[in-house]
Every structure is written in structure tokens, then in C-alpha cells.
Short mmCIF file of N, CA and C in Angstrom, two decimals:
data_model
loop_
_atom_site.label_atom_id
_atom_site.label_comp_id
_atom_site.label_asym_id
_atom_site.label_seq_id
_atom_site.Cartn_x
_atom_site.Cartn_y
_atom_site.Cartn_z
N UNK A 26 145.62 56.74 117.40
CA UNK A 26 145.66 57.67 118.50
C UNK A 26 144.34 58.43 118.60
N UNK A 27 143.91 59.30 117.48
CA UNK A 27 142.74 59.62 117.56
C UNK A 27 141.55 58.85 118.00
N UNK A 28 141.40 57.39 117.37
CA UNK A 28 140.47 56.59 117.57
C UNK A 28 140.96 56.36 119.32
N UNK A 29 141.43 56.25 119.93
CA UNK A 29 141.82 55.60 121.53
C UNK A 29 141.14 57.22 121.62
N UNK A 30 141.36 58.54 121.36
CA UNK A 30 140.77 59.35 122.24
C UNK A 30 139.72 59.70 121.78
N UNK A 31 138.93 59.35 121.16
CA UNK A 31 137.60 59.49 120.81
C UNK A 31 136.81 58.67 121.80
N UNK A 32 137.79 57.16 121.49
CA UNK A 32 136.99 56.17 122.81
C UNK A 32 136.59 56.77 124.22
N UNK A 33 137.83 57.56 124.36
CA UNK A 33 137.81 57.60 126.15
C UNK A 33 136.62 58.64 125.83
N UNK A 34 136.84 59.87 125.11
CA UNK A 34 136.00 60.66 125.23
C UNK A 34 134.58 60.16 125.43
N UNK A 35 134.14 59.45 124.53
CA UNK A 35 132.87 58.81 124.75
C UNK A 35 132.48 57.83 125.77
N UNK A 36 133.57 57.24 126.65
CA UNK A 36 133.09 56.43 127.62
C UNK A 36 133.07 57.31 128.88
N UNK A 37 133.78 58.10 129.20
CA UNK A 37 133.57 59.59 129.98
C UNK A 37 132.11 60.44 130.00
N UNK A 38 131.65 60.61 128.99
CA UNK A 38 130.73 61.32 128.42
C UNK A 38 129.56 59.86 128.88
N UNK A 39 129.44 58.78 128.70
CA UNK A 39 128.25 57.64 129.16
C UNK A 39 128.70 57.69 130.86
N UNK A 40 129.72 57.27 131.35
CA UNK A 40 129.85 57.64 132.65
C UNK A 40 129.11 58.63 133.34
N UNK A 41 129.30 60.32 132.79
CA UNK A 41 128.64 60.73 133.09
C UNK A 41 127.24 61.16 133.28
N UNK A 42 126.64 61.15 131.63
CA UNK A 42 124.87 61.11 131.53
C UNK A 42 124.24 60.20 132.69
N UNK A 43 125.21 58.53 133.02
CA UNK A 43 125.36 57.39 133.72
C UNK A 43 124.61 58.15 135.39
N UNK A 44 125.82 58.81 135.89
CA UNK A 44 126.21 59.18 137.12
C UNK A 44 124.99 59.71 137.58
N UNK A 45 124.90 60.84 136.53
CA UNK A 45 123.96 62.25 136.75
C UNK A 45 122.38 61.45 136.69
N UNK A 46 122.09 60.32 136.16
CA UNK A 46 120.86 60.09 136.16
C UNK A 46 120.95 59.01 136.85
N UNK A 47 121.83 58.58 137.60
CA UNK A 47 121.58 57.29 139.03
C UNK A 47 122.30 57.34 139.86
N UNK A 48 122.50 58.43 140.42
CA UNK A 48 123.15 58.81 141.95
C UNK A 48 124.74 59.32 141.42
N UNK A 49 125.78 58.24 142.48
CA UNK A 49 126.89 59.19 141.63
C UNK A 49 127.52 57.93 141.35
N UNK A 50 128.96 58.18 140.66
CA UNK A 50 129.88 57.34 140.43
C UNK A 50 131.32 57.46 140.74
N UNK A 51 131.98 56.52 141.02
CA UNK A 51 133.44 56.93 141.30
C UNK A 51 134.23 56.16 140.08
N UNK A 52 135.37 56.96 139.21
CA UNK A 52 135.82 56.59 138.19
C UNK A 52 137.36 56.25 138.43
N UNK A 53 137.94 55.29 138.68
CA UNK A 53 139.02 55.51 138.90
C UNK A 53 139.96 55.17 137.53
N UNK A 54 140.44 56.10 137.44
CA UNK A 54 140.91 56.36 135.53
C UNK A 54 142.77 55.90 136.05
N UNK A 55 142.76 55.06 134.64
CA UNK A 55 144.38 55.16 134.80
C UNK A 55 145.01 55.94 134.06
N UNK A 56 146.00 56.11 135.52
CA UNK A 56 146.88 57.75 134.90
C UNK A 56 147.33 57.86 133.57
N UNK A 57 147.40 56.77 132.39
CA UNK A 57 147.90 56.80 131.09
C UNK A 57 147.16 57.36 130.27
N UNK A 58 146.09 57.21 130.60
CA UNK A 58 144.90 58.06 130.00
C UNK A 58 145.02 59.70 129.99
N UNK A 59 145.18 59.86 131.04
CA UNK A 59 145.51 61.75 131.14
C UNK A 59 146.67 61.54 130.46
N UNK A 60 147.76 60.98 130.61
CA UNK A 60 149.34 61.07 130.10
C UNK A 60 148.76 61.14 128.06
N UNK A 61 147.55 60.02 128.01
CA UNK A 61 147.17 60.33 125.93
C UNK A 61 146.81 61.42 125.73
N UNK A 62 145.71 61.83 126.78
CA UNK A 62 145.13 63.50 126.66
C UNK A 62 146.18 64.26 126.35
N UNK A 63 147.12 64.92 127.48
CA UNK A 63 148.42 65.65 127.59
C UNK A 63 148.80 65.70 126.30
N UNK A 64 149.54 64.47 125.41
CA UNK A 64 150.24 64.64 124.21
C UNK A 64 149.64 64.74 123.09
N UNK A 65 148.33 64.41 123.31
CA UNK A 65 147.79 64.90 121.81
C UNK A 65 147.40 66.24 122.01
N UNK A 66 147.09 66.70 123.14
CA UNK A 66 147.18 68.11 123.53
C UNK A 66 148.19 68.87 122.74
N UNK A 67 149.26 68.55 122.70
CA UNK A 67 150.48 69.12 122.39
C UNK A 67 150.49 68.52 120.96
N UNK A 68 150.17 67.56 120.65
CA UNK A 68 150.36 67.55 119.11
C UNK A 68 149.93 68.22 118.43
N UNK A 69 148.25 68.77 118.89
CA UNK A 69 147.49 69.69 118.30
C UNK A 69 148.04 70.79 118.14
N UNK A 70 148.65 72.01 119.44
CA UNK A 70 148.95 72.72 119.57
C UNK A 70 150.49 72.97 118.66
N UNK A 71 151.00 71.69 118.65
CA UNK A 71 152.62 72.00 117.48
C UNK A 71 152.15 72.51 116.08
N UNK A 72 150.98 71.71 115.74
CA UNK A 72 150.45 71.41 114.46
C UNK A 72 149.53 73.16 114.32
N UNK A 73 149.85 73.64 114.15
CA UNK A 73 149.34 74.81 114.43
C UNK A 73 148.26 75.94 113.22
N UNK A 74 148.87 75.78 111.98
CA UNK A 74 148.46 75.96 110.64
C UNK A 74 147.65 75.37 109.96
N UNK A 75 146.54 75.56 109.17
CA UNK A 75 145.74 75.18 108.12
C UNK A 75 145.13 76.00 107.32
N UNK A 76 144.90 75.61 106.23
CA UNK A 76 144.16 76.62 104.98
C UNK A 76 142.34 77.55 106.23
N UNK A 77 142.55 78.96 106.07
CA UNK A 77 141.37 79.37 106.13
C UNK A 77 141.32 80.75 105.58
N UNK A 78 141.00 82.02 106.12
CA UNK A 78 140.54 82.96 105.46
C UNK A 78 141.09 84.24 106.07
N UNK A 79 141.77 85.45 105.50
CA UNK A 79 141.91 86.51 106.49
C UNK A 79 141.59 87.59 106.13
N UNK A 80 142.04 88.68 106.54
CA UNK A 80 141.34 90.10 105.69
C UNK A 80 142.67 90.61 105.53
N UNK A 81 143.03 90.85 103.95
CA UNK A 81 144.22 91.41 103.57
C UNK A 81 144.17 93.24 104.03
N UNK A 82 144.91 93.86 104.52
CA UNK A 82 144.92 95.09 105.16
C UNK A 82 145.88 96.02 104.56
N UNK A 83 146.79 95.71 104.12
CA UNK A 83 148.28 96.44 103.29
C UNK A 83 149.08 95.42 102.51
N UNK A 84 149.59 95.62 101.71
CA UNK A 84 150.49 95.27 101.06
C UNK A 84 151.81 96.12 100.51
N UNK A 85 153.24 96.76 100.51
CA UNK A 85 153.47 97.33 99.84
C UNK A 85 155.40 97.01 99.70
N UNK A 86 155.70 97.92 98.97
CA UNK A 86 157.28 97.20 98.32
C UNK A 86 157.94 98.65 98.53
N UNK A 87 159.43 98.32 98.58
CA UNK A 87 160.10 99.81 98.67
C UNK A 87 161.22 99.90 100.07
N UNK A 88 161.83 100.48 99.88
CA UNK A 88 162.71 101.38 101.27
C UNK A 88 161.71 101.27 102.56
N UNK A 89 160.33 102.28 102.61
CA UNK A 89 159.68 102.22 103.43
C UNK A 89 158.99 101.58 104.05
N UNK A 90 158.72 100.46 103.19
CA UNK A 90 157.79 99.36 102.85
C UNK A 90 157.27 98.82 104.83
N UNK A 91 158.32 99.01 105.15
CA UNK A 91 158.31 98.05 106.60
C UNK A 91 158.23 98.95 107.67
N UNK A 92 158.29 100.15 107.94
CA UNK A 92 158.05 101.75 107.99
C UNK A 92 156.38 101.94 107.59
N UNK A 93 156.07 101.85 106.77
CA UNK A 93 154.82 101.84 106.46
C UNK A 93 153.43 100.82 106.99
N UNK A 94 154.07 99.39 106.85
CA UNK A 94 153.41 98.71 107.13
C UNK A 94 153.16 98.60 109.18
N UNK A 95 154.12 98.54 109.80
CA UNK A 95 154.35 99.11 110.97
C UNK A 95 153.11 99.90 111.61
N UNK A 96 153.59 101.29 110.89
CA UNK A 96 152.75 102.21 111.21
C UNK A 96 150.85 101.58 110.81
N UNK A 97 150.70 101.29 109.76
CA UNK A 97 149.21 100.96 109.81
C UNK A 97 149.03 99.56 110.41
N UNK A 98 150.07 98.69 110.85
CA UNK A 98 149.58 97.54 111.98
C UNK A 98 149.12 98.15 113.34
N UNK A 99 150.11 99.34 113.61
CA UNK A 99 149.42 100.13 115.21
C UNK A 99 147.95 100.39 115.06
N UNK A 100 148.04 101.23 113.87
CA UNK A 100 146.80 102.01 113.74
C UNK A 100 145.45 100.79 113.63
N UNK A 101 145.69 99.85 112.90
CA UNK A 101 144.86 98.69 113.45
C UNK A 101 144.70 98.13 114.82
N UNK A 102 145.63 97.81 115.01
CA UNK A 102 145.52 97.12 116.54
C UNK A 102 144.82 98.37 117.29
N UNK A 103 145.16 99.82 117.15
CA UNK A 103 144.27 100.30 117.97
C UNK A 103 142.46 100.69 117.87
N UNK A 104 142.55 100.51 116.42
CA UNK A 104 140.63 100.54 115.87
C UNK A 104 140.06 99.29 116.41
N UNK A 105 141.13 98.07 116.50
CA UNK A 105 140.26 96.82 116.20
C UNK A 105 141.35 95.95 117.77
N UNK A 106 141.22 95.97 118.42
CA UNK A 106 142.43 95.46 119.73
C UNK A 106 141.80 94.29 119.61
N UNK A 107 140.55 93.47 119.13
CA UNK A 107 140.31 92.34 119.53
C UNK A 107 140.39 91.27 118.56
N UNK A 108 141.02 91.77 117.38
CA UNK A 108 140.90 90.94 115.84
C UNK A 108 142.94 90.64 115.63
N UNK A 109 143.63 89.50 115.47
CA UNK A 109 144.88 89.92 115.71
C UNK A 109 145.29 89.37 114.31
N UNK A 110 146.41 90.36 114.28
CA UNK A 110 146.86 90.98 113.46
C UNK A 110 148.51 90.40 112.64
N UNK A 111 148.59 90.13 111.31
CA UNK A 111 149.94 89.24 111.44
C UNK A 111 150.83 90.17 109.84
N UNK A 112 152.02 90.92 110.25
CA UNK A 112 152.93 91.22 109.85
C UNK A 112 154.01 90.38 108.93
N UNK A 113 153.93 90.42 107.74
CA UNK A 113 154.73 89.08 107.45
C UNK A 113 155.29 89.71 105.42
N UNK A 114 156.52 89.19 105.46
CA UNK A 114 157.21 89.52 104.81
C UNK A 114 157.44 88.16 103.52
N UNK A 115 156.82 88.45 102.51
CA UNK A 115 157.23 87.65 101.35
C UNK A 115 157.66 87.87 100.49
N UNK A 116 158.69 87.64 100.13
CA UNK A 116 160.02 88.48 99.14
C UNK A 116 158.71 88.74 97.63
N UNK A 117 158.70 90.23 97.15
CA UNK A 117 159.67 91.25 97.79
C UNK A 117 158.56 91.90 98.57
N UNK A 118 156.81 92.16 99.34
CA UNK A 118 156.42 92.47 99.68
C UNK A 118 156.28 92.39 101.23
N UNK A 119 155.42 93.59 101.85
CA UNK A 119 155.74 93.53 103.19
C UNK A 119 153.63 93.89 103.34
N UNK A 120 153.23 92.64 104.03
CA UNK A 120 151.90 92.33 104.06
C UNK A 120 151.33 92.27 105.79
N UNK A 121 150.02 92.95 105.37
CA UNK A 121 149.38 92.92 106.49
C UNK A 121 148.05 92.10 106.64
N UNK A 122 147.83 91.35 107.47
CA UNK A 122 146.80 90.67 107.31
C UNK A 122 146.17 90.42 108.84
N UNK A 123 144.28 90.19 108.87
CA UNK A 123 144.31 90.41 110.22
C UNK A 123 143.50 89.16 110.16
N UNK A 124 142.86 88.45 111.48
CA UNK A 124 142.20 87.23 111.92
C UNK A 124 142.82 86.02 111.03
N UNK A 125 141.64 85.28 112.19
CA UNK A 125 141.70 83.56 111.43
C UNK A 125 140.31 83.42 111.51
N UNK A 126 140.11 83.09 110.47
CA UNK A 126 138.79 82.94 109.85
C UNK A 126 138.38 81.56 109.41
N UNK A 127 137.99 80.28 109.94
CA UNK A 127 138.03 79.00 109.53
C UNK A 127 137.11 79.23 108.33
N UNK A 128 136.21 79.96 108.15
CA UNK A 128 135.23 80.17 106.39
C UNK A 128 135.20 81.66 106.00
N UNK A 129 134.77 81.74 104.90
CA UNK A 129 134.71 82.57 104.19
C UNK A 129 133.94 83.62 105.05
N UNK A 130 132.56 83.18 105.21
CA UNK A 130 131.62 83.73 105.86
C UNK A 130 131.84 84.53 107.12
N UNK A 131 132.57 83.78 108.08
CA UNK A 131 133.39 84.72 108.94
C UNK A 131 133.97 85.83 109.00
N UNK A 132 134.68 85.81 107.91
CA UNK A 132 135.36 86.72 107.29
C UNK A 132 135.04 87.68 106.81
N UNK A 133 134.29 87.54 105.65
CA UNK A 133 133.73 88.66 105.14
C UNK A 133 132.36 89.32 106.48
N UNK A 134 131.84 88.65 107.39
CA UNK A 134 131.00 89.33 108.63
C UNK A 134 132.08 90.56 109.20
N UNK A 135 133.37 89.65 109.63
CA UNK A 135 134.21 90.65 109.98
C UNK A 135 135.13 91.96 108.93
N UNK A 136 135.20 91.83 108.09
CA UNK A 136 135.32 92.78 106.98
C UNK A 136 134.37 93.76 106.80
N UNK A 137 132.84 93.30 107.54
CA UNK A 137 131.64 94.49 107.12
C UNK A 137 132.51 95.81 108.21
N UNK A 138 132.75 94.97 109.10
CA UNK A 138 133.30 95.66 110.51
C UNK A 138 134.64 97.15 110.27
N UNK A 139 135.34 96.31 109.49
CA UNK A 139 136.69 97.02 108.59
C UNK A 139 136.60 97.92 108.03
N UNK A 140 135.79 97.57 106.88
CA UNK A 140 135.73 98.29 106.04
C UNK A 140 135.54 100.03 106.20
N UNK A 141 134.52 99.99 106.81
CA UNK A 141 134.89 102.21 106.78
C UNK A 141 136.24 102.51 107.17
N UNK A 142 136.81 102.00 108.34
CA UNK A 142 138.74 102.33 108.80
C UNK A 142 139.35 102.01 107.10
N UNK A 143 139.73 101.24 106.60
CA UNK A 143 140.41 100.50 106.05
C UNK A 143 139.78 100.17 104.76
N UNK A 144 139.77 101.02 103.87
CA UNK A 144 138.32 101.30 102.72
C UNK A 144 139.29 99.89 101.41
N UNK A 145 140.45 99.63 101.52
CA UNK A 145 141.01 98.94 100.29
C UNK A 145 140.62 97.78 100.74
N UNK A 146 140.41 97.08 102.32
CA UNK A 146 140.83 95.52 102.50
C UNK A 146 139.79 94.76 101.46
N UNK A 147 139.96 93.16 102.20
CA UNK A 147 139.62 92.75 101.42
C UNK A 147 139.78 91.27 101.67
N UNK A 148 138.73 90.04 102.01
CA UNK A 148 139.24 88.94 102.27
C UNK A 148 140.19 88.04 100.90
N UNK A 149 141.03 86.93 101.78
CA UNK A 149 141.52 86.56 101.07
C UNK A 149 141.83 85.20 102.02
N UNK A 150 142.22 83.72 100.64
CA UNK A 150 142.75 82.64 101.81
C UNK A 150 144.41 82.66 102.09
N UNK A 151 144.48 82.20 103.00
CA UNK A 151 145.64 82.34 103.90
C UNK A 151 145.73 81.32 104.38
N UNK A 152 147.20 80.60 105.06
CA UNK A 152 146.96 80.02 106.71
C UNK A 152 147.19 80.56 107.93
N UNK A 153 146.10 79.77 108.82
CA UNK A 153 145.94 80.46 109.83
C UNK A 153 145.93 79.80 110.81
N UNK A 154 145.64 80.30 112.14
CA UNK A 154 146.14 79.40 113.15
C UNK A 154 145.05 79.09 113.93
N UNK A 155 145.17 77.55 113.88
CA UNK A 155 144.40 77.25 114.73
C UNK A 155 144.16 77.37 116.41
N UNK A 156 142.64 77.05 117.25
CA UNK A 156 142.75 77.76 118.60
C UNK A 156 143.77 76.66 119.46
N UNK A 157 143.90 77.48 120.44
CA UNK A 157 144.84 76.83 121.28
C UNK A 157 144.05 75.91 122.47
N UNK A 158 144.19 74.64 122.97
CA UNK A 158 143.54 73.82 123.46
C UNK A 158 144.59 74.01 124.93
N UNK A 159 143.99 73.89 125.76
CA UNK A 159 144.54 74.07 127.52
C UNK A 159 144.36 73.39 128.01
#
């Protein structure tokens, strides 16, 4: 499957350099082709998770635990509205963690950013989600 859409990709891509440097071209594509695009579209998009990097933000255990964590997910989302943010519960802790970071390097760039709000964080690996394809 991959290999069939790599193909098209690349015979699309000579079509065009093609077109653009000898007038034009008319491509008449069969519709099965968009119909392979479409579902690997969606395969990608099911497949959603892989190992990368995030910035640990809270961690904590207790009665309040989820009360607590809550409250400093707002207070993030409102320092940082453009970095998002994921709430998540692993017996027995209640964890905060923000971005997707495909490397390290990312990460810790965006952590320089953090750090004065949020003086404990701290990168760490995670999974994370990959972008969404349209």
C-alpha cells in the first residue's frame, strides 16, 4: 500500500515539473487512485500514537489530586493557549503533560519557554500524537 502511494506520489510530482516546463497537461486520473489516497488518509489518522517527547507539568496522588491537577491545567492553557495540553490518569497518579514533541530537541526549546511559569517541569518520553493529515 505504501509502495502504490509513493508511486502515484512520484508520478504526479514528474507530471507536474513535466507540465510546468512544456506548456500544460491534462491528467485524467482514475478515481481509485483518490479512493487509495482517502484510506490511507484514514489509516494514518486511526493510527494516531508513537514514542516522542513531552514536558511533564504536575504529577500528584491524594483526595485532591484531580482538583489540583485541573486547576494548574487552566492555569497552563492560559500562560501557554498554543502548546496542548493532556490530563491523564495512571493508577494511582493524576499527571499533567503538555505538547508533542517528535525529538528531544524540540522539547527541551519549548521547556526554555516554561520554565519561569512552571519552575519543577521537565521533559520526558511519552506517546504522542501524531499531526493530523486533511
Amino acid at each position: 500500500m505504501k509502495r502504490i502511494l509513493c508511486l502515484i506520489i512520484f508520478l504526479v510530482s514528474v507530471v507536474t515539473v513535466f507540465a510546468q516546463n512544456h506548456g500544460s497537461l491534462d491528467l485524467d486520473q482514475d478515481s481509485r487512485i483518490e479512493s487509495l489516497i482517502s484510506k490511507q488518509r484514514a489509516l494514518y489518522n486511526l493510527d494516531s500514537s508513537f514514542s516522542g517527547y513531552r514536558i511533564h507539568i504536575f504529577m500528584e496522588i491524594g483526595n485532591d489530586a484531580l482538583k489540583h491537577a485541573e486547576d494548574m491545567k487552566r492555569r497552563f492553557e492560559n500562560a501557554f493557549p498554543d502548546i496542548p495540553v493532556y490530563l491523564t490518569y495512571v493508577e494511582p497518579y493524576f499527571r499533567l503533560r503538555a505538547g508533542d514533541f517528535r525529538n528531544r530537541v524540540e522539547a527541551e526549546k519549548c521547556l526554555r519557554r516554561i520554565k519561569p511559569k512552571f519552575k519543577e517541569a521537565f521533559v520526558t518520553a511519552d506517546m504522542i500524537y501524531r499531526p493530523k493529515i486533511d
